[in-house]
């Protein structure tokens, strides 16, 4: 569905009118395309305090491999990376202000500000205080920076383990991810791909709910990245599913994910050497306020959105269906993080997904070499949201720092980053793809 307000706000009279009337001024985002797969321009690399990411294999080397021109000064950077890993007290925290204050204005439209922080040190309350301060800083800057620019905080100790994440954030693929705090470290093995343009070459992926919407976009992104995809959806969607699988050179598996033998049927349909990427995307809503919610509305949503995610993850992990180095990416929702009237069932199921991810992640990494993460979409332009009444839909679109809804491809690109073989150190994360929605944390 077209966002007419966004198109209008991008015209000269639209810009004039929206400014005069004090209305939101969303900027059309620069997204990935085969013709323009990466950003071009300069990356401003700044440091506050004494960095812990130095050395020949450190941050400078990783940034140098992004293809951007890394500079210590730049008039018009497409991205700023501020290394604040060495911020340990209130005095060095002032260097964050001193570094970014003069340059934020010059970052180009749809550009990036990435702040690198250190893990909080429980034994040093000064360090923990100022490192936590970076979260408030980043979330506030995300809300005020505007012009399609995003702001993210990464917590890390090893720049190499963060390479796939830095490449993702420093590319048009992360257009709708802003105001997020992402932790990198521990987890599973980090494997640099032979070809960064085809990171999933030789790997296989299964996407549930792949006949349309976000699932279709996820399957397409994973296929673009080189994966052989198995597309799963309900038998009632078999025609659309066949079309998607055929277009992507994958295979279709018409199966209701809630059926008791779903795990066994998935295992039977997988390549003999197992699966590398499992994406739990299938999901439904059956909205009613709790007082009007029949038990069936509760159980159907919990069954598709949570119980089947638990069952199929368990079935695949226990039967060795996911290979060492595998990835599980589940789909939560900001409704699960913030709560939403009329969605006690849906929000419970999606909060449950976040709980599953956090608890299973360390164990799956230790026992199977598999990472477990979730994407939490905000307002995404799909058939589901097109059916929302106009006023609520408009509010959903504008109530985020980027002033517009996301596209299925935004969730798909985030999933592809989590599925990447070099993302092994990203584990147990719930990453919101919401343009920094005002709902929730
Ligand atoms: P959609 O309704 O367009 O697509 C969902 C797909 O899952 C459909 O093809 C459907 O047939 C399939 N599916 C449903 N039940 C199934 C079952 N029992 N077995 C197999 N497949 C089944 O939904 P959309 O918008 O693409 O959402 C995808 C995921 O993203 C869902 O988990 C949803 O909760 C989540 N999400 C979507 C948001 C949005 O704004 N569209 C926001 C937050 C989360």
Coordinates of C-alpha atoms and ligand atoms in Angstrom, one line a residue:
X1 CA 0.0 0.0 0.0
X2 CA 1.4 3.4 -1.0
X3 CA 2.2 6.0 1.7
X4 CA 0.8 9.0 -0.1
X5 CA 1.8 11.4 2.7
X6 CA 5.4 10.3 2.4
X7 CA 5.4 10.8 -1.4
X8 CA 3.8 14.3 -1.0
X9 CA 6.2 15.3 1.8
X10 CA 9.1 14.6 -0.6
X11 CA 7.9 17.2 -3.2
X12 CA 8.9 20.9 -3.0
X13 CA 5.3 22.1 -2.2
X14 CA 5.0 19.2 0.3
X15 CA 8.1 20.2 2.1
X16 CA 7.0 23.8 2.3
X17 CA 3.5 22.9 3.5
X18 CA 4.5 20.3 6.1
X19 CA 7.1 22.7 7.5
X20 CA 4.7 25.6 7.7
X21 CA 2.0 23.4 9.4
X22 CA 4.5 21.7 11.8
X23 CA 3.6 18.3 10.4
X24 CA 5.9 15.2 10.3
X25 CA 8.5 15.5 7.6
X26 CA 9.5 11.9 6.7
X27 CA 12.4 11.4 4.3
X28 CA 12.1 8.6 1.7
X29 CA 14.7 6.0 2.9
X30 CA 17.6 4.8 0.9
X31 CA 17.2 1.0 0.8
X32 CA 19.2 -1.8 -0.7
X33 CA 18.9 -2.4 -4.5
X34 CA 21.0 -4.6 -6.8
X35 CA 22.0 -1.3 -8.6
X36 CA 22.9 0.5 -5.4
X37 CA 23.9 -2.3 -2.9
X38 CA 26.0 -0.1 -0.7
X39 CA 26.5 3.4 0.5
X40 CA 29.1 5.5 -1.2
X41 CA 31.0 8.3 0.5
X42 CA 33.0 9.0 3.6
X43 CA 32.8 7.4 7.0
X44 CA 33.9 9.7 9.9
X45 CA 35.7 7.6 12.5
X46 CA 35.9 9.3 15.9
X47 CA 37.0 8.2 19.4
X48 CA 36.0 9.2 22.9
X49 CA 38.3 8.1 25.7
X50 CA 40.9 5.4 25.2
X51 CA 39.5 2.8 22.8
X52 CA 39.7 -0.9 23.6
X53 CA 39.3 -1.8 19.9
X54 CA 42.8 -0.7 18.7
X55 CA 45.6 -2.9 17.2
X56 CA 46.2 -4.2 13.7
X57 CA 43.1 -6.3 13.6
X58 CA 41.0 -3.7 15.4
X59 CA 38.2 -1.4 14.4
X60 CA 40.1 0.7 11.8
X61 CA 40.8 -2.5 9.8
X62 CA 37.2 -3.6 9.9
X63 CA 35.9 -0.2 8.9
X64 CA 38.4 -0.1 6.1
X65 CA 36.8 -3.2 4.6
X66 CA 33.3 -1.6 4.4
X67 CA 34.2 0.1 1.1
X68 CA 33.5 3.6 2.6
X69 CA 36.3 6.2 2.7
X70 CA 37.4 6.2 6.4
X71 CA 38.4 9.7 7.5
X72 CA 39.3 11.5 10.7
X73 CA 37.5 14.6 9.4
X74 CA 34.8 14.9 6.8
X75 CA 32.6 17.7 5.6
X76 CA 29.7 15.5 4.5
X77 CA 29.9 12.0 5.9
X78 CA 27.4 9.3 5.1
X79 CA 28.2 7.7 8.4
X80 CA 29.8 8.5 11.7
X81 CA 31.3 5.8 13.9
X82 CA 32.1 7.0 17.4
X83 CA 34.2 4.6 19.4
X84 CA 33.1 5.2 23.0
X85 CA 34.4 1.8 24.3
X86 CA 36.9 3.8 26.4
X87 CA 34.3 6.0 28.1
X88 CA 34.8 5.1 31.8
X89 CA 33.8 8.3 33.7
X90 CA 31.8 11.4 33.4
X91 CA 34.8 13.4 32.1
X92 CA 35.3 11.0 29.1
X93 CA 31.5 10.9 28.6
X94 CA 31.8 14.6 27.8
X95 CA 34.0 13.6 24.8
X96 CA 30.9 12.0 23.3
X97 CA 29.2 15.3 23.3
X98 CA 32.4 17.1 22.1
X99 CA 32.8 14.6 19.2
X100 CA 29.3 14.5 17.8
X101 CA 28.0 18.0 18.6
X102 CA 29.9 19.6 15.7
X103 CA 29.3 16.9 13.1
X104 CA 25.8 15.5 13.5
X105 CA 24.3 18.2 11.3
X106 CA 26.6 17.4 8.4
X107 CA 25.6 13.7 8.1
X108 CA 23.8 13.2 4.8
X109 CA 20.2 12.1 4.5
X110 CA 19.6 8.4 5.3
X111 CA 23.0 8.4 6.9
X112 CA 24.1 6.6 10.0
X113 CA 25.4 7.4 13.5
X114 CA 26.9 4.4 15.2
X115 CA 28.1 4.6 18.8
X116 CA 30.3 1.7 20.0
X117 CA 30.1 1.0 23.7
X118 CA 31.7 -1.5 26.1
X119 CA 29.8 -4.1 28.1
X120 CA 28.7 -2.8 31.5
X121 CA 31.3 -3.6 34.1
X122 CA 29.5 -4.8 37.3
X123 CA 32.6 -4.2 39.3
X124 CA 33.0 -0.6 38.3
X125 CA 29.9 1.5 38.9
X126 CA 31.4 4.6 37.3
X127 CA 32.0 2.7 34.1
X128 CA 28.6 1.0 34.2
X129 CA 26.9 4.4 34.8
X130 CA 28.5 6.2 31.8
X131 CA 28.2 3.2 29.5
X132 CA 24.5 2.9 30.4
X133 CA 24.3 6.7 29.8
X134 CA 25.2 6.0 26.1
X135 CA 21.8 4.3 25.8
X136 CA 19.8 7.4 26.8
X137 CA 22.1 9.4 24.6
X138 CA 21.6 7.2 21.5
X139 CA 17.9 6.9 21.9
X140 CA 17.5 10.6 22.3
X141 CA 19.7 11.4 19.3
X142 CA 17.7 8.9 17.2
X143 CA 14.5 10.9 18.1
X144 CA 15.9 14.3 17.1
X145 CA 18.3 13.6 14.2
X146 CA 15.6 13.4 11.4
X147 CA 16.1 13.3 7.6
X148 CA 16.0 9.5 7.5
X149 CA 19.2 9.2 9.5
X150 CA 19.5 6.4 12.1
X151 CA 21.4 6.1 15.4
X152 CA 22.5 2.8 16.9
X153 CA 24.5 1.6 19.9
X154 CA 26.6 -1.5 19.7
X155 CA 28.2 -3.0 22.7
X156 CA 31.3 -5.0 21.8
X157 CA 34.8 -6.1 22.8
X158 CA 36.1 -7.4 19.5
X159 CA 35.7 -5.4 16.2
X160 CA 36.2 -8.5 14.1
X161 CA 33.3 -10.3 15.7
X162 CA 31.2 -7.3 14.8
X163 CA 32.1 -7.1 11.2
X164 CA 28.9 -8.5 9.7
X165 CA 26.9 -6.1 12.1
X166 CA 29.0 -3.1 11.1
X167 CA 28.6 -3.9 7.4
X168 CA 24.8 -4.2 7.9
X169 CA 24.5 -1.0 9.9
X170 CA 26.7 0.8 7.4
X171 CA 24.6 -0.2 4.5
X172 CA 21.2 0.7 3.0
X173 CA 20.0 -2.7 4.4
X174 CA 19.5 -1.3 7.9
X175 CA 17.3 1.7 6.7
X176 CA 14.5 1.1 9.3
X177 CA 16.6 0.0 12.3
X178 CA 17.1 2.9 14.6
X179 CA 17.4 3.7 18.3
X180 CA 18.6 0.1 19.0
X181 CA 21.1 -1.3 21.5
X182 CA 22.8 -4.4 20.2
X183 CA 25.1 -6.6 22.2
X184 CA 27.9 -8.5 20.5
X185 CA 30.1 -11.1 22.1
X186 CA 30.1 -14.7 23.2
X187 CA 27.6 -16.7 21.2
X188 CA 28.8 -19.1 18.5
X189 CA 31.6 -19.3 16.0
X190 CA 32.1 -16.3 13.6
X191 CA 32.8 -17.5 10.1
X192 CA 33.8 -14.9 7.5
X193 CA 32.2 -15.8 4.2
X194 CA 34.4 -16.3 1.1
X195 CA 32.2 -13.8 -0.7
X196 CA 30.5 -11.1 1.3
X197 CA 27.9 -10.6 -1.5
X198 CA 26.9 -14.3 -1.2
X199 CA 27.2 -15.1 2.5
X200 CA 24.8 -18.0 2.5
X201 CA 26.2 -19.8 -0.6
X202 CA 26.0 -23.5 -0.1
X203 CA 23.6 -23.1 2.9
X204 CA 20.0 -24.0 3.3
X205 CA 17.2 -22.1 5.0
X206 CA 13.6 -22.7 6.0
X207 CA 11.1 -19.8 6.3
X208 CA 7.6 -20.4 7.8
X209 CA 4.8 -18.3 6.6
X210 CA 6.6 -17.6 3.3
X211 CA 3.7 -17.4 0.9
X212 CA 3.3 -13.6 1.3
X213 CA 4.2 -10.5 3.3
X214 CA 7.3 -10.5 5.5
X215 CA 8.0 -14.2 5.1
X216 CA 8.1 -13.9 1.3
X217 CA 10.6 -11.0 1.6
X218 CA 12.7 -13.0 4.1
X219 CA 12.8 -16.0 1.7
X220 CA 13.8 -13.7 -1.1
X221 CA 16.6 -12.0 0.9
X222 CA 18.1 -15.3 2.0
X223 CA 17.9 -16.6 -1.6
X224 CA 19.6 -13.5 -2.8
X225 CA 22.3 -14.1 -0.3
X226 CA 22.9 -17.6 -1.8
X227 CA 20.7 -19.9 0.3
X228 CA 18.6 -22.8 -1.0
X229 CA 15.2 -21.9 0.5
X230 CA 12.4 -24.2 1.7
X231 CA 9.2 -22.1 1.8
X232 CA 6.6 -23.3 4.3
X233 CA 3.0 -22.1 4.5
X234 CA -0.5 -23.5 5.2
X235 CA -2.0 -25.9 2.5
X236 CA -4.6 -23.2 1.8
X237 CA -1.9 -20.9 0.5
X238 CA -0.3 -23.6 -1.7
X239 CA -0.7 -21.8 -5.0
X240 CA 1.0 -18.6 -3.7
X241 CA 3.6 -20.6 -1.9
X242 CA 4.5 -22.6 -5.1
X243 CA 4.8 -19.3 -7.0
X244 CA 7.2 -17.8 -4.4
X245 CA 9.3 -21.0 -4.1
X246 CA 9.4 -21.3 -7.9
X247 CA 10.5 -17.7 -8.3
X248 CA 13.3 -18.1 -5.8
X249 CA 14.5 -21.5 -7.1
X250 CA 13.5 -23.1 -3.8
X251 CA 11.1 -25.7 -2.7
X252 CA 7.6 -25.4 -1.2
X253 CA 6.4 -27.2 1.9
X254 CA 2.6 -26.9 2.3
X255 CA 2.1 -27.6 6.0
X256 CA 0.2 -26.2 9.0
X257 CA 3.0 -25.4 11.5
X258 CA 0.6 -26.2 14.3
X259 CA 0.0 -29.8 13.2
X260 CA 1.4 -32.3 15.7
X261 CA 3.7 -34.0 13.2
X262 CA 5.1 -30.6 11.8
X263 CA 8.6 -31.2 13.3
X264 CA 8.8 -34.7 11.7
X265 CA 7.5 -33.5 8.4
X266 CA 10.0 -30.6 8.3
X267 CA 12.8 -32.9 9.1
X268 CA 11.7 -35.2 6.3
X269 CA 11.6 -32.3 3.8
X270 CA 15.1 -30.9 4.7
X271 CA 18.3 -31.5 2.7
X272 CA 20.0 -34.7 4.0
X273 CA 22.8 -32.7 5.6
X274 CA 20.4 -30.6 7.7
X275 CA 19.4 -27.0 7.8
X276 CA 21.5 -23.9 8.4
X277 CA 18.9 -21.2 8.9
X278 CA 15.4 -21.6 10.5
X279 CA 13.2 -18.5 10.4
X280 CA 10.0 -18.7 12.5
X281 CA 7.9 -16.0 10.7
X282 CA 4.4 -17.5 10.5
X283 CA 2.1 -15.5 12.7
X284 CA -1.6 -14.6 13.2
X285 CA -3.6 -12.0 15.0
X286 CA -7.1 -12.6 16.5
X287 CA -7.7 -9.3 18.3
X288 CA -10.3 -8.7 21.0
X289 CA -10.2 -7.0 24.4
X290 CA -9.7 -9.7 27.1
X291 CA -13.3 -9.3 28.3
X292 CA -14.5 -10.3 24.8
X293 CA -11.9 -12.9 24.0
X294 CA -13.1 -16.4 23.6
X295 CA -10.7 -19.2 24.5
X296 CA -10.3 -20.2 20.8
X297 CA -8.9 -16.7 20.0
X298 CA -6.4 -17.1 22.7
X299 CA -5.3 -20.7 21.9
X300 CA -5.1 -20.3 18.1
X301 CA -2.7 -17.3 18.5
X302 CA -0.6 -18.8 21.2
X303 CA -0.4 -22.0 19.1
X304 CA 0.8 -20.5 15.9
X305 CA 3.0 -17.7 17.3
X306 CA 4.6 -19.4 20.3
X307 CA 3.9 -23.1 20.9
X308 CA 4.8 -24.1 17.3
X309 CA 8.0 -22.0 17.5
X310 CA 8.9 -23.9 20.7
X311 CA 7.9 -27.3 19.2
X312 CA 9.8 -27.0 15.9
X313 CA 12.9 -25.5 17.5
X314 CA 13.0 -28.3 20.0
X315 CA 12.3 -31.0 17.3
X316 CA 15.1 -29.7 15.0
X317 CA 17.7 -29.1 17.7
X318 CA 17.1 -32.5 19.4
X319 CA 17.2 -34.4 16.1
X320 CA 20.3 -32.6 14.8
X321 CA 18.3 -30.9 12.1
X322 CA 20.2 -27.7 12.5
X323 CA 23.8 -27.9 11.5
X324 CA 26.7 -26.6 13.6
X325 CA 26.9 -22.9 12.8
X326 CA 23.2 -22.8 12.3
X327 CA 20.9 -19.9 13.0
X328 CA 17.4 -19.6 14.4
X329 CA 15.6 -16.3 13.9
X330 CA 12.2 -15.9 15.4
X331 CA 9.6 -13.1 14.9
X332 CA 8.5 -11.1 17.9
X333 CA 6.7 -7.8 17.6
X334 CA 6.9 -4.4 19.4
X335 CA 3.3 -5.2 20.5
X336 CA 5.0 -8.0 22.6
X337 CA 7.4 -5.5 24.1
X338 CA 5.1 -2.5 24.6
X339 CA 1.6 -4.2 25.0
X340 CA -1.3 -3.2 22.8
X341 CA -5.0 -2.9 23.7
X342 CA -7.0 -5.7 22.1
X343 CA -3.9 -7.9 21.7
X344 CA -3.4 -9.7 25.1
X345 CA -3.1 -13.0 23.2
X346 CA -0.8 -11.7 20.5
X347 CA 1.4 -9.7 22.8
X348 CA 1.7 -12.6 25.2
X349 CA 2.8 -14.8 22.3
X350 CA 5.3 -12.3 21.0
X351 CA 6.7 -11.6 24.5
X352 CA 7.0 -15.3 24.9
X353 CA 9.1 -15.4 21.7
X354 CA 11.5 -12.9 23.3
X355 CA 11.7 -15.0 26.4
X356 CA 12.4 -18.2 24.4
X357 CA 15.2 -16.4 22.5
X358 CA 17.0 -15.1 25.6
X359 CA 16.8 -18.5 27.4
X360 CA 17.6 -20.8 24.5
X361 CA 20.4 -18.7 23.0
X362 CA 23.3 -19.5 25.3
X363 CA 22.4 -23.2 25.5
X364 CA 21.9 -23.6 21.7
X365 CA 25.3 -21.9 21.1
X366 CA 27.1 -24.1 23.7
X367 CA 25.5 -27.4 22.7
X368 CA 24.9 -27.0 19.0
X369 CA 26.9 -24.0 17.8
X370 CA 23.6 -22.4 16.8
X371 CA 22.6 -18.8 17.6
X372 CA 19.0 -17.8 18.5
X373 CA 17.8 -14.2 17.9
X374 CA 14.5 -12.4 17.2
X375 CA 13.4 -9.5 15.0
X376 CA 10.6 -7.4 16.5
X377 CA 8.9 -5.5 13.7
X378 CA 7.0 -2.3 14.3
X379 CA 4.5 -1.0 11.8
X380 CA 5.3 -2.8 8.5
X381 CA 3.3 -2.1 5.3
X382 CA 1.7 -5.5 4.6
X383 CA -1.8 -6.9 3.9
X384 CA -2.1 -7.2 7.7
X385 CA -1.6 -3.5 8.3
X386 CA -3.4 -2.4 5.1
X387 CA -6.6 -3.8 6.8
X388 CA -6.1 -1.5 9.8
X389 CA -8.6 1.5 9.9
X390 CA -7.2 4.6 8.2
X391 CA -6.7 6.7 11.4
X392 CA -4.9 4.0 13.3
X393 CA -2.9 3.1 10.3
X394 CA -1.8 6.8 9.9
X395 CA -0.9 7.0 13.6
X396 CA 1.1 3.7 13.3
X397 CA 3.0 5.0 10.3
X398 CA 4.0 8.4 11.9
X399 CA 4.6 7.4 15.5
X400 CA 8.3 6.6 15.0
X401 CA 11.5 8.6 14.6
X402 CA 11.5 8.0 10.8
X403 CA 7.9 9.1 10.4
X404 CA 6.9 6.3 8.1
X405 CA 6.1 2.6 8.1
X406 CA 8.7 -0.1 7.4
X407 CA 8.6 -2.4 4.4
X408 CA 8.7 -6.3 4.6
X409 CA 12.2 -6.0 3.1
X410 CA 13.4 -4.1 6.2
X411 CA 12.6 -7.1 8.4
X412 CA 14.0 -9.4 5.8
X413 CA 17.4 -7.6 5.7
X414 CA 17.6 -7.7 9.5
X415 CA 16.9 -11.4 9.4
X416 CA 19.5 -12.0 6.7
X417 CA 22.1 -10.2 8.9
X418 CA 21.2 -12.4 11.9
X419 CA 21.4 -15.5 9.6
X420 CA 24.9 -14.5 8.3
X421 CA 27.7 -16.9 9.0
X422 CA 29.8 -14.0 10.4
X423 CA 27.0 -13.1 12.9
X424 CA 27.9 -15.9 15.3
X425 CA 28.7 -13.4 18.1
X426 CA 25.2 -11.9 17.8
X427 CA 23.1 -14.2 20.1
X428 CA 20.1 -13.8 22.3
X429 CA 19.2 -10.4 20.9
X430 CA 15.7 -9.1 20.1
X431 CA 16.3 -6.4 17.5
X432 CA 13.4 -4.1 16.8
X433 CA 12.8 -3.1 13.1
X434 CA 10.5 -0.2 13.9
X435 CA 12.1 3.1 12.9
X436 CA 12.4 3.7 16.6
X437 CA 8.7 3.4 17.3
X438 CA 7.4 5.4 20.2
X439 CA 5.8 2.3 21.5
X440 CA 7.8 0.3 24.0
X441 CA 11.4 0.7 25.2
Ligands
LIG1 P1 0.8 -12.2 6.9 O1 -0.5 -12.5 7.5 O2 0.9 -11.3 5.7 O3 1.7 -13.5 6.6 C1 1.8 -14.5 7.6 C2 1.9 -15.8 6.8 O4 2.0 -16.9 7.8 C3 0.7 -16.1 5.9 O5 1.2 -16.5 4.6 C4 0.0 -17.3 6.6 O6 -0.6 -18.2 5.7 C5 1.2 -18.0 7.4 N1 0.7 -18.8 8.4 C6 -0.3 -18.4 9.4 N2 -0.5 -19.5 10.2 C7 0.3 -20.5 9.7 C8 0.4 -21.9 10.1 N3 -0.3 -22.4 11.2 N4 1.3 -22.6 9.5 C9 2.0 -22.1 8.5 N5 1.9 -20.9 8.0 C10 1.0 -20.1 8.7 O7 1.7 -11.5 8.1 P2 3.0 -10.5 8.0 O8 2.5 -9.1 8.2 O9 3.8 -10.8 6.9 O10 3.7 -11.0 9.4 C11 4.7 -11.9 9.4 C12 5.2 -12.1 10.9 O11 5.6 -10.8 11.3 C13 4.2 -12.5 11.8 O12 4.8 -13.4 12.8 C14 3.7 -11.3 12.5 O13 3.1 -11.5 13.7 C15 4.9 -10.5 12.5 N6 4.7 -9.0 12.6 C16 4.2 -8.3 11.6 C17 4.0 -6.9 11.8 C18 3.4 -6.1 10.7 O14 3.4 -4.8 10.9 N7 3.0 -6.6 9.5 C19 4.4 -6.2 13.0 C20 5.0 -7.1 14.0 C21 5.2 -8.4 13.8

